[in-house]
mmCIF file of C-alpha atoms and ligand atoms in Angstrom:
data_model
loop_
_atom_site.group_PDB
_atom_site.id
_atom_site.type_symbol
_atom_site.label_atom_id
_atom_site.label_comp_id
_atom_site.label_asym_id
_atom_site.label_seq_id
_atom_site.Cartn_x
_atom_site.Cartn_y
_atom_site.Cartn_z
ATOM 1 C CA UNK S 212 -54.499 118.845 31.363
ATOM 2 C CA UNK S 213 -56.084 116.021 33.869
ATOM 3 C CA UNK S 214 -57.515 112.914 32.516
ATOM 4 C CA UNK S 215 -61.574 113.090 32.266
ATOM 5 C CA UNK S 216 -63.592 114.461 35.760
ATOM 6 C CA UNK S 217 -65.205 110.262 36.255
ATOM 7 C CA UNK S 218 -68.882 109.271 35.236
ATOM 8 C CA UNK S 219 -71.498 110.410 37.325
ATOM 9 C CA UNK S 220 -74.128 108.729 34.878
ATOM 10 C CA UNK S 221 -74.160 104.912 35.850
ATOM 11 C CA UNK S 222 -73.043 103.110 32.440
ATOM 12 C CA UNK S 223 -76.549 101.976 30.493
ATOM 13 C CA UNK S 224 -77.656 98.239 30.969
ATOM 14 C CA UNK S 225 -78.200 95.604 28.397
ATOM 15 C CA UNK S 226 -81.720 96.258 27.835
ATOM 16 C CA UNK S 227 -84.037 92.900 27.234
ATOM 17 C CA UNK S 228 -84.584 92.638 23.857
ATOM 18 C CA UNK S 229 -88.403 93.918 23.662
ATOM 19 C CA UNK S 230 -90.760 93.187 21.084
ATOM 20 C CA UNK S 231 -90.627 95.521 18.599
ATOM 21 C CA UNK S 232 -94.202 97.023 18.383
ATOM 22 C CA UNK S 233 -95.220 97.797 14.202
ATOM 23 C CA UNK S 234 -96.124 100.814 13.024
ATOM 24 C CA UNK S 235 -99.418 101.402 12.675
ATOM 25 C CA UNK S 236 -100.283 104.279 9.633
ATOM 26 C CA UNK S 237 -103.685 106.047 9.356
ATOM 27 C CA UNK S 238 -105.214 106.211 6.077
ATOM 28 C CA UNK S 239 -107.891 108.493 4.961
ATOM 29 C CA UNK S 240 -108.840 109.330 1.172
ATOM 30 C CA UNK S 241 -111.222 112.020 0.211
ATOM 31 C CA UNK S 242 -112.238 114.042 -2.143
ATOM 32 C CA UNK S 243 -110.805 117.682 0.231
ATOM 33 C CA UNK S 244 -112.310 119.604 -2.302
ATOM 34 C CA UNK S 245 -111.762 121.716 -0.162
ATOM 35 C CA UNK S 246 -110.242 119.622 3.342
ATOM 36 C CA UNK S 247 -111.648 120.423 6.563
ATOM 37 C CA UNK S 248 -111.753 120.336 10.033
ATOM 38 C CA UNK S 249 -114.111 117.049 9.615
ATOM 39 C CA UNK S 250 -111.484 115.447 8.743
ATOM 40 C CA UNK S 251 -109.023 116.959 10.526
ATOM 41 C CA UNK S 252 -110.190 116.643 13.988
ATOM 42 C CA UNK S 253 -111.259 113.120 12.575
ATOM 43 C CA UNK S 254 -108.278 112.248 12.171
ATOM 44 C CA UNK S 255 -106.152 113.737 14.837
ATOM 45 C CA UNK S 256 -109.183 112.037 17.303
ATOM 46 C CA UNK S 257 -108.254 108.391 15.998
ATOM 47 C CA UNK S 258 -104.387 109.104 16.090
ATOM 48 C CA UNK S 259 -104.495 109.770 19.383
ATOM 49 C CA UNK S 260 -106.306 106.674 20.165
ATOM 50 C CA UNK S 261 -105.031 104.596 17.184
ATOM 51 C CA UNK S 262 -101.415 105.301 18.594
ATOM 52 C CA UNK S 263 -100.638 106.531 14.916
ATOM 53 C CA UNK S 264 -97.057 106.283 13.043
ATOM 54 C CA UNK S 265 -97.956 108.420 10.612
ATOM 55 C CA UNK S 266 -101.533 109.587 9.380
ATOM 56 C CA UNK S 267 -101.827 109.398 5.165
ATOM 57 C CA UNK S 268 -103.839 112.059 3.912
ATOM 58 C CA UNK S 269 -105.015 110.909 0.018
ATOM 59 C CA UNK S 270 -107.123 113.113 -2.524
ATOM 60 C CA UNK S 271 -109.091 110.863 -4.330
ATOM 61 C CA UNK S 272 -108.092 110.740 -8.461
ATOM 62 C CA UNK S 273 -109.865 113.122 -10.775
ATOM 63 C CA UNK S 274 -108.988 113.925 -13.938
ATOM 64 C CA UNK S 275 -105.874 117.036 -14.043
ATOM 65 C CA UNK S 276 -106.898 118.775 -16.628
ATOM 66 C CA UNK S 277 -111.206 117.914 -17.235
ATOM 67 C CA UNK S 278 -113.842 117.965 -14.862
ATOM 68 C CA UNK S 279 -113.086 121.479 -13.199
ATOM 69 C CA UNK S 280 -117.154 121.906 -13.410
ATOM 70 C CA UNK S 281 -118.073 118.390 -11.484
ATOM 71 C CA UNK S 282 -114.796 117.948 -9.612
ATOM 72 C CA UNK S 283 -111.595 120.943 -8.695
ATOM 73 C CA UNK S 284 -108.760 120.053 -10.004
ATOM 74 C CA UNK S 285 -106.294 116.932 -8.249
ATOM 75 C CA UNK S 286 -103.906 120.942 -7.554
ATOM 76 C CA UNK S 287 -105.987 123.118 -6.132
ATOM 77 C CA UNK S 288 -106.835 118.996 -3.190
ATOM 78 C CA UNK S 289 -103.383 118.198 -3.015
ATOM 79 C CA UNK S 290 -101.628 121.709 -2.330
ATOM 80 C CA UNK S 291 -104.749 122.758 0.268
ATOM 81 C CA UNK S 292 -104.907 119.407 1.591
ATOM 82 C CA UNK S 293 -100.695 119.318 1.490
ATOM 83 C CA UNK S 294 -100.441 123.510 3.700
ATOM 84 C CA UNK S 295 -103.845 121.915 6.380
ATOM 85 C CA UNK S 296 -101.742 119.112 7.406
ATOM 86 C CA UNK S 297 -98.463 121.137 7.558
ATOM 87 C CA UNK S 298 -98.418 121.560 10.873
ATOM 88 C CA UNK S 299 -99.519 118.095 11.887
ATOM 89 C CA UNK S 300 -95.850 116.163 12.395
ATOM 90 C CA UNK S 301 -97.367 112.818 11.507
ATOM 91 C CA UNK S 302 -99.202 113.538 8.245
ATOM 92 C CA UNK S 303 -98.257 112.417 4.770
ATOM 93 C CA UNK S 304 -100.583 113.683 1.916
ATOM 94 C CA UNK S 305 -100.206 110.984 -0.498
ATOM 95 C CA UNK S 306 -99.696 111.112 -4.221
ATOM 96 C CA UNK S 307 -101.291 107.774 -5.292
ATOM 97 C CA UNK S 308 -104.163 108.416 -6.237
ATOM 98 C CA UNK S 309 -103.919 111.522 -8.378
ATOM 99 C CA UNK S 310 -101.074 110.754 -10.327
ATOM 100 C CA UNK S 311 -102.990 106.744 -11.165
ATOM 101 C CA UNK S 312 -103.262 106.878 -15.344
ATOM 102 C CA UNK S 313 -107.354 106.638 -14.724
ATOM 103 C CA UNK S 314 -109.455 106.050 -11.047
ATOM 104 C CA UNK S 315 -108.016 103.449 -8.858
ATOM 105 C CA UNK S 316 -111.326 101.861 -6.726
ATOM 106 C CA UNK S 317 -110.114 102.571 -3.068
ATOM 107 C CA UNK S 318 -108.873 98.775 -2.449
ATOM 108 C CA UNK S 319 -106.103 99.077 -5.272
ATOM 109 C CA UNK S 320 -105.657 101.995 -3.811
ATOM 110 C CA UNK S 321 -104.405 100.509 -0.282
ATOM 111 C CA UNK S 322 -102.648 97.175 -2.446
ATOM 112 C CA UNK S 323 -100.415 99.628 -3.425
ATOM 113 C CA UNK S 324 -99.690 100.939 -0.522
ATOM 114 C CA UNK S 325 -99.491 97.399 1.269
ATOM 115 C CA UNK S 326 -96.945 97.358 -0.815
ATOM 116 C CA UNK S 327 -95.298 99.826 0.041
ATOM 117 C CA UNK S 328 -95.312 100.068 4.036
ATOM 118 C CA UNK S 329 -95.012 96.055 4.382
ATOM 119 C CA UNK S 330 -96.963 93.099 5.671
ATOM 120 C CA UNK S 331 -96.164 94.158 9.337
ATOM 121 C CA UNK S 332 -97.635 97.307 8.646
ATOM 122 C CA UNK S 333 -100.857 98.237 10.329
ATOM 123 C CA UNK S 334 -102.466 100.042 8.001
ATOM 124 C CA UNK S 335 -106.105 101.647 9.094
ATOM 125 C CA UNK S 336 -108.374 103.062 6.477
ATOM 126 C CA UNK S 337 -111.060 105.818 8.635
ATOM 127 C CA UNK S 338 -114.088 107.110 6.614
ATOM 128 C CA UNK S 339 -117.206 108.155 8.097
ATOM 129 C CA UNK S 340 -120.555 107.056 8.793
ATOM 130 C CA UNK S 341 -121.912 108.294 5.330
ATOM 131 C CA UNK S 342 -118.942 106.284 3.201
ATOM 132 C CA UNK S 343 -119.229 103.433 5.519
ATOM 133 C CA UNK S 344 -122.579 103.235 4.684
ATOM 134 C CA UNK S 345 -122.349 103.240 0.600
ATOM 135 C CA UNK S 346 -119.399 100.240 1.395
ATOM 136 C CA UNK S 347 -120.977 96.932 0.173
ATOM 137 C CA UNK S 348 -121.747 99.436 -3.350
ATOM 138 C CA UNK S 349 -116.812 99.495 -3.634
ATOM 139 C CA UNK S 350 -115.566 97.523 -5.601
ATOM 140 C CA UNK S 351 -113.975 94.896 -4.170
ATOM 141 C CA UNK S 352 -115.281 96.508 -0.613
ATOM 142 C CA UNK S 353 -114.252 92.351 0.546
ATOM 143 C CA UNK S 354 -110.437 92.612 -1.039
ATOM 144 C CA UNK S 355 -109.879 96.158 0.677
ATOM 145 C CA UNK S 356 -111.424 94.580 4.331
ATOM 146 C CA UNK S 357 -109.258 91.983 4.460
ATOM 147 C CA UNK S 358 -106.497 94.183 3.550
ATOM 148 C CA UNK S 359 -106.931 96.533 6.391
ATOM 149 C CA UNK S 360 -108.132 97.653 9.587
ATOM 150 C CA UNK S 361 -111.419 99.901 8.558
ATOM 151 C CA UNK S 362 -111.917 102.506 10.983
ATOM 152 C CA UNK S 363 -115.656 104.307 10.988
ATOM 153 C CA UNK S 364 -116.542 108.252 13.196
ATOM 154 C CA UNK S 365 -119.580 108.577 13.336
ATOM 155 C CA UNK S 366 -121.145 111.679 11.228
ATOM 156 C CA UNK S 367 -124.103 113.983 11.918
ATOM 157 C CA UNK S 368 -127.339 113.388 10.265
ATOM 158 C CA UNK S 369 -125.809 109.689 9.472
ATOM 159 C CA UNK S 370 -126.518 106.115 11.467
ATOM 160 C CA UNK S 371 -123.153 103.570 11.428
ATOM 161 C CA UNK S 372 -125.741 101.204 12.129
ATOM 162 C CA UNK S 373 -126.207 98.996 15.239
ATOM 163 C CA UNK S 374 -124.059 95.939 16.879
ATOM 164 C CA UNK S 375 -125.693 93.143 15.871
ATOM 165 C CA UNK S 376 -126.574 93.277 12.066
ATOM 166 C CA UNK S 377 -122.555 95.590 11.309
ATOM 167 C CA UNK S 378 -121.839 91.407 12.346
ATOM 168 C CA UNK S 379 -124.067 90.508 10.886
ATOM 169 C CA UNK S 380 -123.280 91.833 8.358
ATOM 170 C CA UNK S 381 -118.971 91.311 8.327
ATOM 171 C CA UNK S 382 -118.490 88.384 10.762
ATOM 172 C CA UNK S 383 -118.804 88.271 14.837
ATOM 173 C CA UNK S 384 -115.846 89.164 15.560
ATOM 174 C CA UNK S 385 -114.825 91.861 13.375
ATOM 175 C CA UNK S 386 -117.141 94.329 14.435
ATOM 176 C CA UNK S 387 -115.188 96.243 16.977
ATOM 177 C CA UNK S 388 -117.679 98.433 19.066
ATOM 178 C CA UNK S 389 -115.718 101.013 20.119
ATOM 179 C CA UNK S 390 -118.375 103.904 21.140
ATOM 180 C CA UNK S 391 -120.346 104.840 24.544
ATOM 181 C CA UNK S 392 -116.785 106.140 26.027
ATOM 182 C CA UNK S 393 -115.013 102.673 24.882
ATOM 183 C CA UNK S 394 -112.152 103.881 23.038
ATOM 184 C CA UNK S 395 -108.863 104.522 24.872
ATOM 185 C CA UNK S 396 -105.935 102.949 23.816
ATOM 186 C CA UNK S 397 -105.573 99.987 25.893
ATOM 187 C CA UNK S 398 -109.370 98.931 24.050
ATOM 188 C CA UNK S 399 -107.231 99.145 20.455
ATOM 189 C CA UNK S 400 -103.891 97.182 21.354
ATOM 190 C CA UNK S 401 -105.609 94.610 22.910
ATOM 191 C CA UNK S 402 -107.989 93.819 20.122
ATOM 192 C CA UNK S 403 -104.936 93.575 17.688
ATOM 193 C CA UNK S 404 -102.950 91.579 19.041
ATOM 194 C CA UNK S 405 -105.229 89.098 17.913
ATOM 195 C CA UNK S 406 -104.664 88.107 13.971
ATOM 196 C CA UNK S 407 -107.149 89.254 11.151
ATOM 197 C CA UNK S 408 -109.410 92.569 9.836
ATOM 198 C CA UNK S 409 -110.493 94.392 11.930
ATOM 199 C CA UNK S 410 -114.208 97.305 11.549
ATOM 200 C CA UNK S 411 -113.925 99.545 14.872
ATOM 201 C CA UNK S 412 -116.196 101.069 15.520
ATOM 202 C CA UNK S 413 -115.630 104.828 17.072
ATOM 203 C CA UNK S 414 -117.419 108.245 18.054
ATOM 204 C CA UNK S 415 -114.932 110.757 18.933
ATOM 205 C CA UNK S 416 -116.549 114.003 17.693
ATOM 206 C CA UNK S 417 -118.841 115.493 15.694
ATOM 207 C CA UNK S 418 -118.567 117.644 13.579
ATOM 208 C CA UNK S 419 -121.505 118.832 11.501
ATOM 209 C CA UNK S 420 -119.173 120.096 8.521
ATOM 210 C CA UNK S 421 -119.213 119.670 5.042
ATOM 211 C CA UNK S 422 -117.018 120.449 2.286
ATOM 212 C CA UNK S 423 -120.807 120.954 -0.004
ATOM 213 C CA UNK S 424 -121.562 123.331 2.449
ATOM 214 C CA UNK S 425 -118.194 124.916 2.231
ATOM 215 C CA UNK S 426 -118.244 125.202 -1.304
ATOM 216 C CA UNK S 427 -122.135 126.562 -1.298
ATOM 217 C CA UNK S 428 -120.859 129.494 1.586
ATOM 218 C CA UNK S 429 -118.026 130.679 -0.556
ATOM 219 C CA UNK S 430 -120.424 130.533 -4.050
ATOM 220 C CA UNK S 431 -122.912 133.299 -1.855
ATOM 221 C CA UNK S 432 -119.403 134.552 0.024
ATOM 222 C CA UNK S 433 -119.965 133.630 3.580
ATOM 223 C CA UNK S 434 -117.857 133.171 5.659
ATOM 224 C CA UNK S 435 -115.769 130.225 5.936
ATOM 225 C CA UNK S 436 -113.682 130.398 8.819
ATOM 226 C CA UNK S 437 -115.150 127.926 11.542
ATOM 227 C CA UNK S 438 -115.189 125.019 8.805
ATOM 228 C CA UNK S 439 -110.969 126.250 7.530
ATOM 229 C CA UNK S 440 -107.327 126.079 8.787
ATOM 230 C CA UNK S 441 -106.913 129.836 7.054
ATOM 231 C CA UNK S 442 -104.599 128.782 5.047
ATOM 232 C CA UNK S 443 -107.384 127.069 2.361
ATOM 233 C CA UNK S 444 -109.471 130.498 3.449
ATOM 234 C CA UNK S 445 -106.589 132.063 1.648
ATOM 235 C CA UNK S 446 -105.931 129.126 -0.765
ATOM 236 C CA UNK S 447 -108.991 129.333 -1.709
ATOM 237 C CA UNK S 448 -109.933 133.166 -2.018
ATOM 238 C CA UNK S 449 -106.321 133.363 -3.591
ATOM 239 C CA UNK S 450 -106.716 130.379 -7.101
ATOM 240 C CA UNK S 451 -110.494 132.166 -7.248
ATOM 241 C CA UNK S 452 -112.051 128.991 -5.581
ATOM 242 C CA UNK S 453 -116.635 127.907 -6.175
ATOM 243 C CA UNK S 454 -116.706 131.460 -5.950
ATOM 244 C CA UNK S 455 -117.946 131.311 -9.906
ATOM 245 C CA UNK S 456 -117.502 127.813 -11.184
ATOM 246 C CA UNK S 457 -114.465 129.180 -13.397
ATOM 247 C CA UNK S 458 -110.637 127.513 -11.594
ATOM 248 C CA UNK S 459 -108.417 128.875 -13.574
HETATM 249 P P1 LIG B 760 -118.688 116.155 -0.410
HETATM 250 O O1 LIG B 760 -119.625 118.174 0.925
HETATM 251 O O2 LIG B 760 -117.656 117.490 -1.497
HETATM 252 O O3 LIG B 760 -119.306 115.495 0.035
HETATM 253 P P2 LIG B 760 -116.599 115.960 2.594
HETATM 254 O O4 LIG B 760 -117.264 116.423 3.575
HETATM 255 O O5 LIG B 760 -117.829 114.322 2.668
HETATM 256 O O6 LIG B 760 -117.572 116.410 0.767
HETATM 257 P P3 LIG B 760 -115.345 114.180 1.759
HETATM 258 O O7 LIG B 760 -114.025 115.069 1.217
HETATM 259 O O8 LIG B 760 -115.721 113.328 -0.180
HETATM 260 O O9 LIG B 760 -115.642 115.017 1.995
HETATM 261 O O10 LIG B 760 -114.846 112.553 2.645
HETATM 262 C C1 LIG B 760 -113.280 112.479 2.899
HETATM 263 C C2 LIG B 760 -113.606 111.419 4.143
HETATM 264 O O11 LIG B 760 -113.803 112.269 4.925
HETATM 265 C C3 LIG B 760 -115.040 110.385 4.064
HETATM 266 O O12 LIG B 760 -114.996 109.389 4.547
HETATM 267 C C4 LIG B 760 -115.168 110.819 5.480
HETATM 268 O O13 LIG B 760 -117.249 110.607 4.932
HETATM 269 C C5 LIG B 760 -115.010 111.661 5.980
HETATM 270 N N1 LIG B 760 -115.225 112.775 6.901
HETATM 271 C C6 LIG B 760 -115.991 114.718 5.764
HETATM 272 N N2 LIG B 760 -116.350 115.433 6.782
HETATM 273 C C7 LIG B 760 -117.052 114.380 7.640
HETATM 274 C C8 LIG B 760 -117.095 115.163 8.962
HETATM 275 N N3 LIG B 760 -117.941 116.342 9.546
HETATM 276 N N4 LIG B 760 -117.622 114.299 10.346
HETATM 277 C C9 LIG B 760 -116.927 112.552 9.574
HETATM 278 N N5 LIG B 760 -116.616 112.175 8.829
HETATM 279 C C10 LIG B 760 -116.376 113.732 7.663
#
């Protein structure tokens, strides 16, 4: 056997150390009763613009063994969320709320996740315009605003509000308006260079769908194929969710 042929590939040059990019994680909390294309499009479009390394879906707490008539068991909501997101490479479903001993406030959940991901990770809590409108009523919402970035997505039938009012409410430097074609990866990155947490306003898509409409459609025997992924639709039918008020 002869000597190994000389490599034609040039030897790797030592690279200058690059500034390590801080990890970006998008958080989407929701009842997900059931998860639908509104949630999925929201998460996907924000993941593309904000360049998330991970997308964490966080089904909210509900007592696992009671209240079936109010909110579907956390087990069913967790299962549907997993089925809906399994094909998305960066998506994970968190059990942080559903296994909490009692209903946590969002500020507590984000504090828990902050401990898990560390101070160097950019955490972005995503929400629709309806949730954002009620934010000032959330327990310790100032703590929440100081512990992660917020991304607000428009939602049909709900107002996000004008920039001047929001800047007055949340601080002029904090609110970044990416609506009206201003959303780009560059715009996001340039704002992340500064210190502090921001509130990003976005209008990347508009999908007029809610979980309430879907539960109603199932109870009336109408198709929900337009609103949820096929596996979620199948799960709802196989487990008899929303059809007669009984969720085994
Ligand atoms: P329900 O009809 O039961 O109140 P929902 O459809 O609003 O449910 P949630 O699980 O409460 O769903 O929503 C989780 C998050 O997703 C919230 O921040 C909500 O604003 C956002 N969201 C839900 N649907 C949409 C949508 N179509 N467009 C934009 N944001 C949405």
